Short mmCIF file of C-alpha atoms and ligand atoms in Angstrom, two decimals:
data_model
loop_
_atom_site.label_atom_id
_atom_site.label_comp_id
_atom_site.label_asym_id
_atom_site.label_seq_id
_atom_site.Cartn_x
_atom_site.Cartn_y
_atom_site.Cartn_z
CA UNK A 231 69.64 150.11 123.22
CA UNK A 232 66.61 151.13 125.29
CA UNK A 233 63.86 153.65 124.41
CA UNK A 234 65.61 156.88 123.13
CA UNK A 235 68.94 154.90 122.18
CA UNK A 236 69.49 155.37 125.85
CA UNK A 237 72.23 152.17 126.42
CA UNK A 238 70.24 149.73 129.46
CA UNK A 239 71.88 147.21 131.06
CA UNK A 240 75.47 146.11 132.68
CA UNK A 241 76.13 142.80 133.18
CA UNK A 242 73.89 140.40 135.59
CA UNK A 243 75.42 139.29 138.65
CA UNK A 244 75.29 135.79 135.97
CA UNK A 245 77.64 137.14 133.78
CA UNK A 246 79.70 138.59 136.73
CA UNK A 247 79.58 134.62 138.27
CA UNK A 248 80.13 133.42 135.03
CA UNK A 249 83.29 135.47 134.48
CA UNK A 250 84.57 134.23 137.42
CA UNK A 251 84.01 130.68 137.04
CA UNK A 252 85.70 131.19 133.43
CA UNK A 253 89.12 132.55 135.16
CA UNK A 254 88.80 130.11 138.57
CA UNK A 255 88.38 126.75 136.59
CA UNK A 256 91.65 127.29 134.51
CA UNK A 257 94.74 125.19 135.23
CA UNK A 258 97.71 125.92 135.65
CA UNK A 259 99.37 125.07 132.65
CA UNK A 260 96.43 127.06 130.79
CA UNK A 261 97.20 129.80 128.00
CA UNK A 262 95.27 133.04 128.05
CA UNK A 263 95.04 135.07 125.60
CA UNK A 264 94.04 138.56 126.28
CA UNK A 265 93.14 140.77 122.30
CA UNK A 266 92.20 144.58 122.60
CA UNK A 267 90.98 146.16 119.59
CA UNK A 268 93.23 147.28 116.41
CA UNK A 269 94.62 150.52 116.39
CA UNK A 270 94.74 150.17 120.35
CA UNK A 271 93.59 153.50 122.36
CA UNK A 272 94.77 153.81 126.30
CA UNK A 273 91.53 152.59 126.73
CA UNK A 274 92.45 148.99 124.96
CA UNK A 275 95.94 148.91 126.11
CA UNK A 276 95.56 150.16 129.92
CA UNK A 277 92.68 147.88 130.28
CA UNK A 278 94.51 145.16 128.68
CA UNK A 279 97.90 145.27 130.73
CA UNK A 280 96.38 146.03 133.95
CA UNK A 281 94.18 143.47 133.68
CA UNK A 282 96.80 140.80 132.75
CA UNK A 283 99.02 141.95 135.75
CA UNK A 284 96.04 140.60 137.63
CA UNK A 285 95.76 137.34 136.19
CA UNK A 286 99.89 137.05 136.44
CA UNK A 287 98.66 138.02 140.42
CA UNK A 288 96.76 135.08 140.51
CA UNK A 289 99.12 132.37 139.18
CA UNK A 290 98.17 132.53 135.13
CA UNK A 291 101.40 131.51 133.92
CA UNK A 292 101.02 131.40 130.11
CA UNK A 293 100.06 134.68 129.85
CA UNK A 294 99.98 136.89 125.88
CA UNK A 295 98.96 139.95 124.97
CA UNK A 296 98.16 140.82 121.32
CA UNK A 297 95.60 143.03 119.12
CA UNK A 298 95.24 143.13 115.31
CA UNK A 299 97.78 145.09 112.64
CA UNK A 300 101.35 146.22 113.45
CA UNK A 301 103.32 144.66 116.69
CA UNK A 302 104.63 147.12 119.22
CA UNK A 303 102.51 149.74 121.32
CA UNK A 304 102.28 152.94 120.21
CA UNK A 305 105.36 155.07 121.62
CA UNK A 306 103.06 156.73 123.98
CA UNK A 307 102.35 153.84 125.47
CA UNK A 308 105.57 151.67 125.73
CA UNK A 309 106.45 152.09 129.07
CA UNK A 310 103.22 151.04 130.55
CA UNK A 311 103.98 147.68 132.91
CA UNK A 312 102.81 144.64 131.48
CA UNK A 313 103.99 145.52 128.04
CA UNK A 314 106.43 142.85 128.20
CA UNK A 315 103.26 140.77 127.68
CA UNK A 316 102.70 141.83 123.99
CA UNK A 317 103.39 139.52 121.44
CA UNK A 318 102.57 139.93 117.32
CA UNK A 319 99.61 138.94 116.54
CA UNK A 320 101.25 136.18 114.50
CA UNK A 321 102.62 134.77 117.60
CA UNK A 322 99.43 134.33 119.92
CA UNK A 323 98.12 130.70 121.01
CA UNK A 324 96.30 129.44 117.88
CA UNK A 325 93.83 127.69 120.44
CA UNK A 326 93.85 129.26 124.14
CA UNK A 327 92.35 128.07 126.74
CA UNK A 328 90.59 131.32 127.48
CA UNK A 329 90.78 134.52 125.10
CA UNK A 330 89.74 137.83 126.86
CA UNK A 331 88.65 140.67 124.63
CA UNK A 332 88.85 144.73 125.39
CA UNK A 333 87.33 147.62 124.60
CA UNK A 334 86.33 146.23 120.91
CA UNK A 335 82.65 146.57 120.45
CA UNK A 336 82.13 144.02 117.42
CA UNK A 337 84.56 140.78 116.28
CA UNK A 338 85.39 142.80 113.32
CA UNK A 339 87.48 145.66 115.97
CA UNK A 340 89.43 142.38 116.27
CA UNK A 341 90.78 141.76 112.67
CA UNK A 342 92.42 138.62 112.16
CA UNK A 343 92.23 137.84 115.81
CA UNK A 344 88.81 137.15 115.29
CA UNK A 345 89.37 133.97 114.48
CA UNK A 346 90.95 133.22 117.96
CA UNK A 347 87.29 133.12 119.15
CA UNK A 348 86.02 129.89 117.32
CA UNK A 349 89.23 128.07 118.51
CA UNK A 350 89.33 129.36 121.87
CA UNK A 351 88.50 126.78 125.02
CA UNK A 352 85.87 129.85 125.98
CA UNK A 353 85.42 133.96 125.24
CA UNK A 354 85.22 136.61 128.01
CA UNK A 355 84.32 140.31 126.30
CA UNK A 356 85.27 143.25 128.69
CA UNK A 357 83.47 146.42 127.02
CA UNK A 358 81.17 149.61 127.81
CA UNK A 359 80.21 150.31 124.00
CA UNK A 360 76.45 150.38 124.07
CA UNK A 361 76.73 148.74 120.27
CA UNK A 362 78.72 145.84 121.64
CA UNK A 363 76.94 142.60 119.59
CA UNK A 364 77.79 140.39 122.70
CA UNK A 365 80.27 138.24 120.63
CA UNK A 366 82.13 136.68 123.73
CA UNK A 367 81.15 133.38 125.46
CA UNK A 368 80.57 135.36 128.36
CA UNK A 369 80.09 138.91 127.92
CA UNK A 370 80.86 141.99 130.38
CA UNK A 371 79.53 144.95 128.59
CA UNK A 372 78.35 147.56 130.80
CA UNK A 373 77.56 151.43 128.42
CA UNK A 374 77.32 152.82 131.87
CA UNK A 375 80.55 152.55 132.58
CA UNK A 376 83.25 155.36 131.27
CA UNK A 377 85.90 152.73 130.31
CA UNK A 378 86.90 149.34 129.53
CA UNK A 379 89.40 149.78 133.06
CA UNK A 380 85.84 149.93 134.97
CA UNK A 381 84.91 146.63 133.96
CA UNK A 382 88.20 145.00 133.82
CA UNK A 383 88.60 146.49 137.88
CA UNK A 384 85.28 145.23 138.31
CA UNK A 385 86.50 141.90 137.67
CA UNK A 386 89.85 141.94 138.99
CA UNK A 387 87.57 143.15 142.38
CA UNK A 388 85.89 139.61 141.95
CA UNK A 389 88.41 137.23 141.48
CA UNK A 390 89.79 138.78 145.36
CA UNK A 391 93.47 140.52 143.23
CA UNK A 392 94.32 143.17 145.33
CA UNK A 393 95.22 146.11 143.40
CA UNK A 394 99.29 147.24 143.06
CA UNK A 395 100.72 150.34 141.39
CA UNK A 396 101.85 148.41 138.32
CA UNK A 397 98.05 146.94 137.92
CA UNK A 398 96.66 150.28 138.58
CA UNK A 399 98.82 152.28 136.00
CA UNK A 400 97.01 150.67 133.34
CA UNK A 401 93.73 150.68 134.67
CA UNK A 402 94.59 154.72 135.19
CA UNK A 403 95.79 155.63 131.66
CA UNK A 404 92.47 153.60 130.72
CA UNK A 405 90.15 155.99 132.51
CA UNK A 406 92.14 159.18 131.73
CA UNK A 407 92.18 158.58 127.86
CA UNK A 408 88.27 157.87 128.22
CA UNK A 409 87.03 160.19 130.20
CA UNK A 410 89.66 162.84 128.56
CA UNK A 411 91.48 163.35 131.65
CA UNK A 412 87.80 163.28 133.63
CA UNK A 413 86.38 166.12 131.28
CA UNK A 414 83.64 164.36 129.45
CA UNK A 415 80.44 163.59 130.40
CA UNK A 416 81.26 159.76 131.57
CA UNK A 417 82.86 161.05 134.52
CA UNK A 418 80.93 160.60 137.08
CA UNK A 419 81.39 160.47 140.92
CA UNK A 420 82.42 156.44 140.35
CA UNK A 421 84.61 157.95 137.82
CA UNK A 422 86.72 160.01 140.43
CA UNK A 423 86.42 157.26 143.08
CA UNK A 424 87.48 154.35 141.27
CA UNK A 425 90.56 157.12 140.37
CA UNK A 426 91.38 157.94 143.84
CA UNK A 427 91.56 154.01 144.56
CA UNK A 428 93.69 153.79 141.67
CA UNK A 429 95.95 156.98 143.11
CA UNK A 430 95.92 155.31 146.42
CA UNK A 431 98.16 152.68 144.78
CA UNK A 432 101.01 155.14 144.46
CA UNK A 433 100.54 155.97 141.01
CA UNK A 434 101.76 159.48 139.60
CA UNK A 435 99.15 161.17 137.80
CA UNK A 436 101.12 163.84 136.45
CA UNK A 437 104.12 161.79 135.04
CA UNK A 438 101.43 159.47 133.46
CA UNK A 439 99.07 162.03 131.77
CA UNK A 440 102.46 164.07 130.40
CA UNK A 441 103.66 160.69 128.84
CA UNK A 442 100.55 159.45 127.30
CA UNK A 443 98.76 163.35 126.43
CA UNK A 444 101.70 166.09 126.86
CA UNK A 445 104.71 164.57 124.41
CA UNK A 446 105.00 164.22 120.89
CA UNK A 447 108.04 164.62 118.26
CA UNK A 448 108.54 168.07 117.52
CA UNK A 449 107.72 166.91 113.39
CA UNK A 450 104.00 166.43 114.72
CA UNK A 451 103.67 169.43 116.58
CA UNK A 452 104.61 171.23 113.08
CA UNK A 453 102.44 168.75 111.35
CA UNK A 454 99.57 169.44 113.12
CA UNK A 455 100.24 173.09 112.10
CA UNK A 456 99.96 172.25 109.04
CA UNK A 457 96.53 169.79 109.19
CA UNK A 458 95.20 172.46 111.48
CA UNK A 459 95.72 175.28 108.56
CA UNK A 460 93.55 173.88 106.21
CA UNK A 461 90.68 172.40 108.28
CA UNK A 462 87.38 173.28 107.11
CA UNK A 463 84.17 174.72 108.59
CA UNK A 464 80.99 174.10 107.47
CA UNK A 465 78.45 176.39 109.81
CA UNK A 466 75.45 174.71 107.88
CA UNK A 467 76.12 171.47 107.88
CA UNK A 468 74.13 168.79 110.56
CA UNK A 469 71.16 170.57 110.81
CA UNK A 470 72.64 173.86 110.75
CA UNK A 471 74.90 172.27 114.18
CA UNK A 472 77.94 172.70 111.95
CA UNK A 473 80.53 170.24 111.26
CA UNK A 474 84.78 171.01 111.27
CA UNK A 475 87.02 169.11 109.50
CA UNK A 476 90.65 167.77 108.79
CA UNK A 477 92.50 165.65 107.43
CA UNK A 478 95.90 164.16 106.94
CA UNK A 479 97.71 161.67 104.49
CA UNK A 480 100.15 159.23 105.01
CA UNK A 481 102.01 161.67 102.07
CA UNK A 482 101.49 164.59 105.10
CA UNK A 483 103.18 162.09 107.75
CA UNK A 484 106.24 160.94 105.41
CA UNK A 485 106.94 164.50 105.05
CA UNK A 486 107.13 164.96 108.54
CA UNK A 487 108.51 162.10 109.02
CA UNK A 488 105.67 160.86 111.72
CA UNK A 489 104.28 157.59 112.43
CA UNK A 490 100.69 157.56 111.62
CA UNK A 491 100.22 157.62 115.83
CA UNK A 492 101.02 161.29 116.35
CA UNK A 493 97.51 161.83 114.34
CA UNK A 494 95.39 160.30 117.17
CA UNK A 495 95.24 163.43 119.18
CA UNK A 496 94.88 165.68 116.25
CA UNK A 497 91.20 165.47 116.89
CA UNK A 498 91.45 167.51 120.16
CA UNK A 499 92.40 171.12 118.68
CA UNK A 500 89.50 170.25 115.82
CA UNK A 501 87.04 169.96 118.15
CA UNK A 502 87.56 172.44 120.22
CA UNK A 503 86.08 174.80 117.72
CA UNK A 504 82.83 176.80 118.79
CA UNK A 505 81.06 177.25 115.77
CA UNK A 506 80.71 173.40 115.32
CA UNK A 507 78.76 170.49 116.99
CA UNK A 508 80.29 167.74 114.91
CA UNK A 509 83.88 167.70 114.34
CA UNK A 510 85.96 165.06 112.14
CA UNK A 511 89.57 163.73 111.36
CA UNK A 512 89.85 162.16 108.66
CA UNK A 513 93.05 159.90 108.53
CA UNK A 514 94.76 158.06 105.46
CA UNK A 515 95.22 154.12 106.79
CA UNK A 516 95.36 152.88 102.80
CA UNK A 517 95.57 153.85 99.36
CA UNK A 518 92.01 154.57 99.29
CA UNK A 519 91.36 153.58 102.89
CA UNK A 520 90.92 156.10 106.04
CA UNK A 521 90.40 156.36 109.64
CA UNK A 522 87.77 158.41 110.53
CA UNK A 523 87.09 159.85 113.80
CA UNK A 524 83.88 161.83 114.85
CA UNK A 525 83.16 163.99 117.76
CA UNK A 526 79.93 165.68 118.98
CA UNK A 527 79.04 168.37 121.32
CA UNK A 528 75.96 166.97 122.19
CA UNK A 529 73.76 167.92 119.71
CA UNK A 530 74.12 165.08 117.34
CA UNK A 531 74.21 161.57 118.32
CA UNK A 532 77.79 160.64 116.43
CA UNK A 533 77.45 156.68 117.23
CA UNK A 534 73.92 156.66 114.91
CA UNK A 535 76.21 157.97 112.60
CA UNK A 536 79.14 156.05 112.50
CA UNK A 537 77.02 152.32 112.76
CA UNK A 538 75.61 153.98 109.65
CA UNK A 539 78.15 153.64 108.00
CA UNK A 540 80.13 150.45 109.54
CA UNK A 541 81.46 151.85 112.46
CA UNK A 542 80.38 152.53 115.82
CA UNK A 543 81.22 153.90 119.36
CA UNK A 544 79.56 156.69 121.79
CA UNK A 545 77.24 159.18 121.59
CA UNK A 546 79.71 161.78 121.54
CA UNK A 547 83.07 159.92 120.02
CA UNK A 548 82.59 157.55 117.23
CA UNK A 549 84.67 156.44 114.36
CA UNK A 550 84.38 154.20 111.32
CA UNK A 551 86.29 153.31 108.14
CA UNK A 552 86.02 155.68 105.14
CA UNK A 553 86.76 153.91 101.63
CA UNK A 554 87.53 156.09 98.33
CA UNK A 555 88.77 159.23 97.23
CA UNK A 556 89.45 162.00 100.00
CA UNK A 557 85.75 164.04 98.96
CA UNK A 558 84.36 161.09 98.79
CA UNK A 559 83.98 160.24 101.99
CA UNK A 560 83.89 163.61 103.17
CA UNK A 561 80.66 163.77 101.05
CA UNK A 562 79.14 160.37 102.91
CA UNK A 563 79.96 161.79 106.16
CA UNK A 564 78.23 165.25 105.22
CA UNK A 565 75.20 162.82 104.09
CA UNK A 566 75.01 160.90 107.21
CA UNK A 567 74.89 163.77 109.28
CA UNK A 568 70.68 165.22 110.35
CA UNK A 569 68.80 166.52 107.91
CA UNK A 570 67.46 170.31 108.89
CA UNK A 571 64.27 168.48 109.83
CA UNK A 572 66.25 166.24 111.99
CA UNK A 573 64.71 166.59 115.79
CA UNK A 574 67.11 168.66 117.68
CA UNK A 575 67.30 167.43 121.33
P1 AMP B 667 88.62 157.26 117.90
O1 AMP B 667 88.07 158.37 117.10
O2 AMP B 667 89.49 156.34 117.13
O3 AMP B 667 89.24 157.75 119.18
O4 AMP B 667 87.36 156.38 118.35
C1 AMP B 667 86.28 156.92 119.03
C2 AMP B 667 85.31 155.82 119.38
O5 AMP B 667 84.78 155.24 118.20
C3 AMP B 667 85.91 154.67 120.16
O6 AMP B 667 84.93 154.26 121.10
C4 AMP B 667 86.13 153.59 119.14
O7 AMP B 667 86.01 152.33 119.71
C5 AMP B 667 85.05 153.84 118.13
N1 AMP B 667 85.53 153.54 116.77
C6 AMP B 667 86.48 154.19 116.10
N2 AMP B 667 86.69 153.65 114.88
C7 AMP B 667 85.83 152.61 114.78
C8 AMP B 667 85.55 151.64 113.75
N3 AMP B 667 86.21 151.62 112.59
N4 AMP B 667 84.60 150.71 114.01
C9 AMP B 667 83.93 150.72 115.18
N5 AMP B 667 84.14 151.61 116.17
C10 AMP B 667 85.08 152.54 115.98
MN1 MN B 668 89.04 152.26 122.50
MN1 MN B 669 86.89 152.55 125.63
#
């Protein structure tokens, strides 16, 4: 972080060399093990797949995909080429050759694949948190850059893989889910032209963003109903910025009979509300264990808040894990948030 908790950097055209070398010198019986970060986003898993496609391109034969917790990609994401690649986490090389990580700003987004990167032959990280702790051998972290897919194109650029639909589909459902379908603030004019490359491929945007955004089981869509009914507003809250809330139980999702999935785009109706800067999901993972996902409008910095309390991500989407009673962590979050002497921007 620079001056202002502005991110600096990108990686040096060192790291970019030293990427390179880190993919050129392997052999070809080498295993490469590619880990994206638990609870995998589109970010994680486009990035991921796309970018093993490439190194399949270039003759990797030993090839696995894996990230912490459950096997299997979400349903939203099942079809995405390259998904052949996953394996259970169980199942990856104990000792690759090369381990390449995604979108996971810290070893502990990693879980038990952590490990992985003390027996590994070398480490490549692939990120664009500004909080990433640099945890790879050889680190690509770039907070300029809108997604993980920017990078991992970067890099597939490099090593001379010309880019194919399959390849590109990932790398596309990466920058989508990021940029939230190029609304945010990430997306720059990069952000559209590394898209129309990606289009050029053949891709179809609107099959893609219906399968990954635009479906879910109609048990959600009346769950959310439900969630949505009793989320709460508190006007006064963050320096008077406001802060909206919900939350939902795995109790809520047996009822419905929903995988806990369906509850990662719950945050998008939340924070659309007006009279809020800050909005929250708050999402049962344990017994006394939850998912918590924060969202800002601008006003407050939501990454501050979330490394606060053991978590971390962007300025304006962060998330961290809540232990304890329901109002519990409500209460922590309503703590962490500015004073009404906090400096508003
Ligand atoms: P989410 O709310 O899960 O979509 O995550 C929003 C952002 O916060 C993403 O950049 C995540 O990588 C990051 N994030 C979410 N949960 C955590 C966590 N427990 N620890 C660190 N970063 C997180
Ligand atoms: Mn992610
Ligand atoms: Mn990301």
């Amino acid at each position: 972080m620079g001056r202002d908790g502005e991110p600096v950097g990108g990686p040096t055209d060192a790291d970019w060399a030293a990427a390179v070398e880190a993919v050129r010198v392997l052999r070809a019986d080498a295993r490469v093990l590619l880990v994206c970060h638990v609870n995998p986003d589109g970010d994680a898993l486009g990035s991921m797949l796309g970018f093993a496609l490439g190194l399949r391109r270039l003759g990797v034969r030993h090839l696995q995909a894996t990230f912490p917790g459950p096997a299997g990609a979400p349903e939203p994401f099942r079809w995405l080429p390259g998904v052949e690649l996953l394996v259970p986490q169980d199942d990856a090389y104990p000792a690759p050759d090369l381990m390449i990580c995604f979108d996971a700003a810290s070893e502990s987004r990693l879980g038990d694949l952590a490990g992985r990167l003390a027996t590994a032959g070398t480490s490549l990280v692939l990120d664009h948190h500004a909080s990433n702790t640099g945890f790879g051998r050889v680190n690509l972290v770039d907070p300029h850059a809108a997604a993980t897919s920017v990078v991992a194109l970067g890099l597939l650029d490099r090593l001379g893989v010309t880019l194919d639909a399959p390849m590109a589909t990932g790398l596309y459902v990466a920058l989508t889910t990021d940029t939230g379908s190029f609304r945010f603030e990430a997306t720059t004019p990069a952000v559209h032209e590394m898209a129309a490359r990606l289009l050029a491929t053949g891709i179809r945007p609107g099959d893609i963003s219906r399968r990954v955004f635009d479906t879910r089981p109609f048990g959600a869509v009346r769950l959310f109903g439900e969630v949505l009914g009793r989320a709460t507003l508190e006007p006064e809250a963050a320096a008077g910025h406001g802060l909206v809330w919900a939350y939902a139980t795995r109790d809520d999702l047996a009822r419905h009979g929903q995988p806990a999935y369906v509850l990662e785009a719950l945050i998008d109706p939340v924070r659309c509300t007006a009279e809020a800067d800050v909005s929250c999901v708050v999402k049962q993972s344990g017994e006394a264990e939850w998912a918590v996902s924060l969202r800002s409008k601008g006003a407050v910095d939501v990454s501050r808040v979330a490394v606060g309390l053991g978590g971390g991500g962007h300025r304006f989407a962060a998330g961290f894990t809540g232990h304890g009673p329901l109002d519990e962590v409500i209460a922590t979050i309503r703590a962490a948030l500015p004073p009404p002497s906090y400096p508003h921007p």
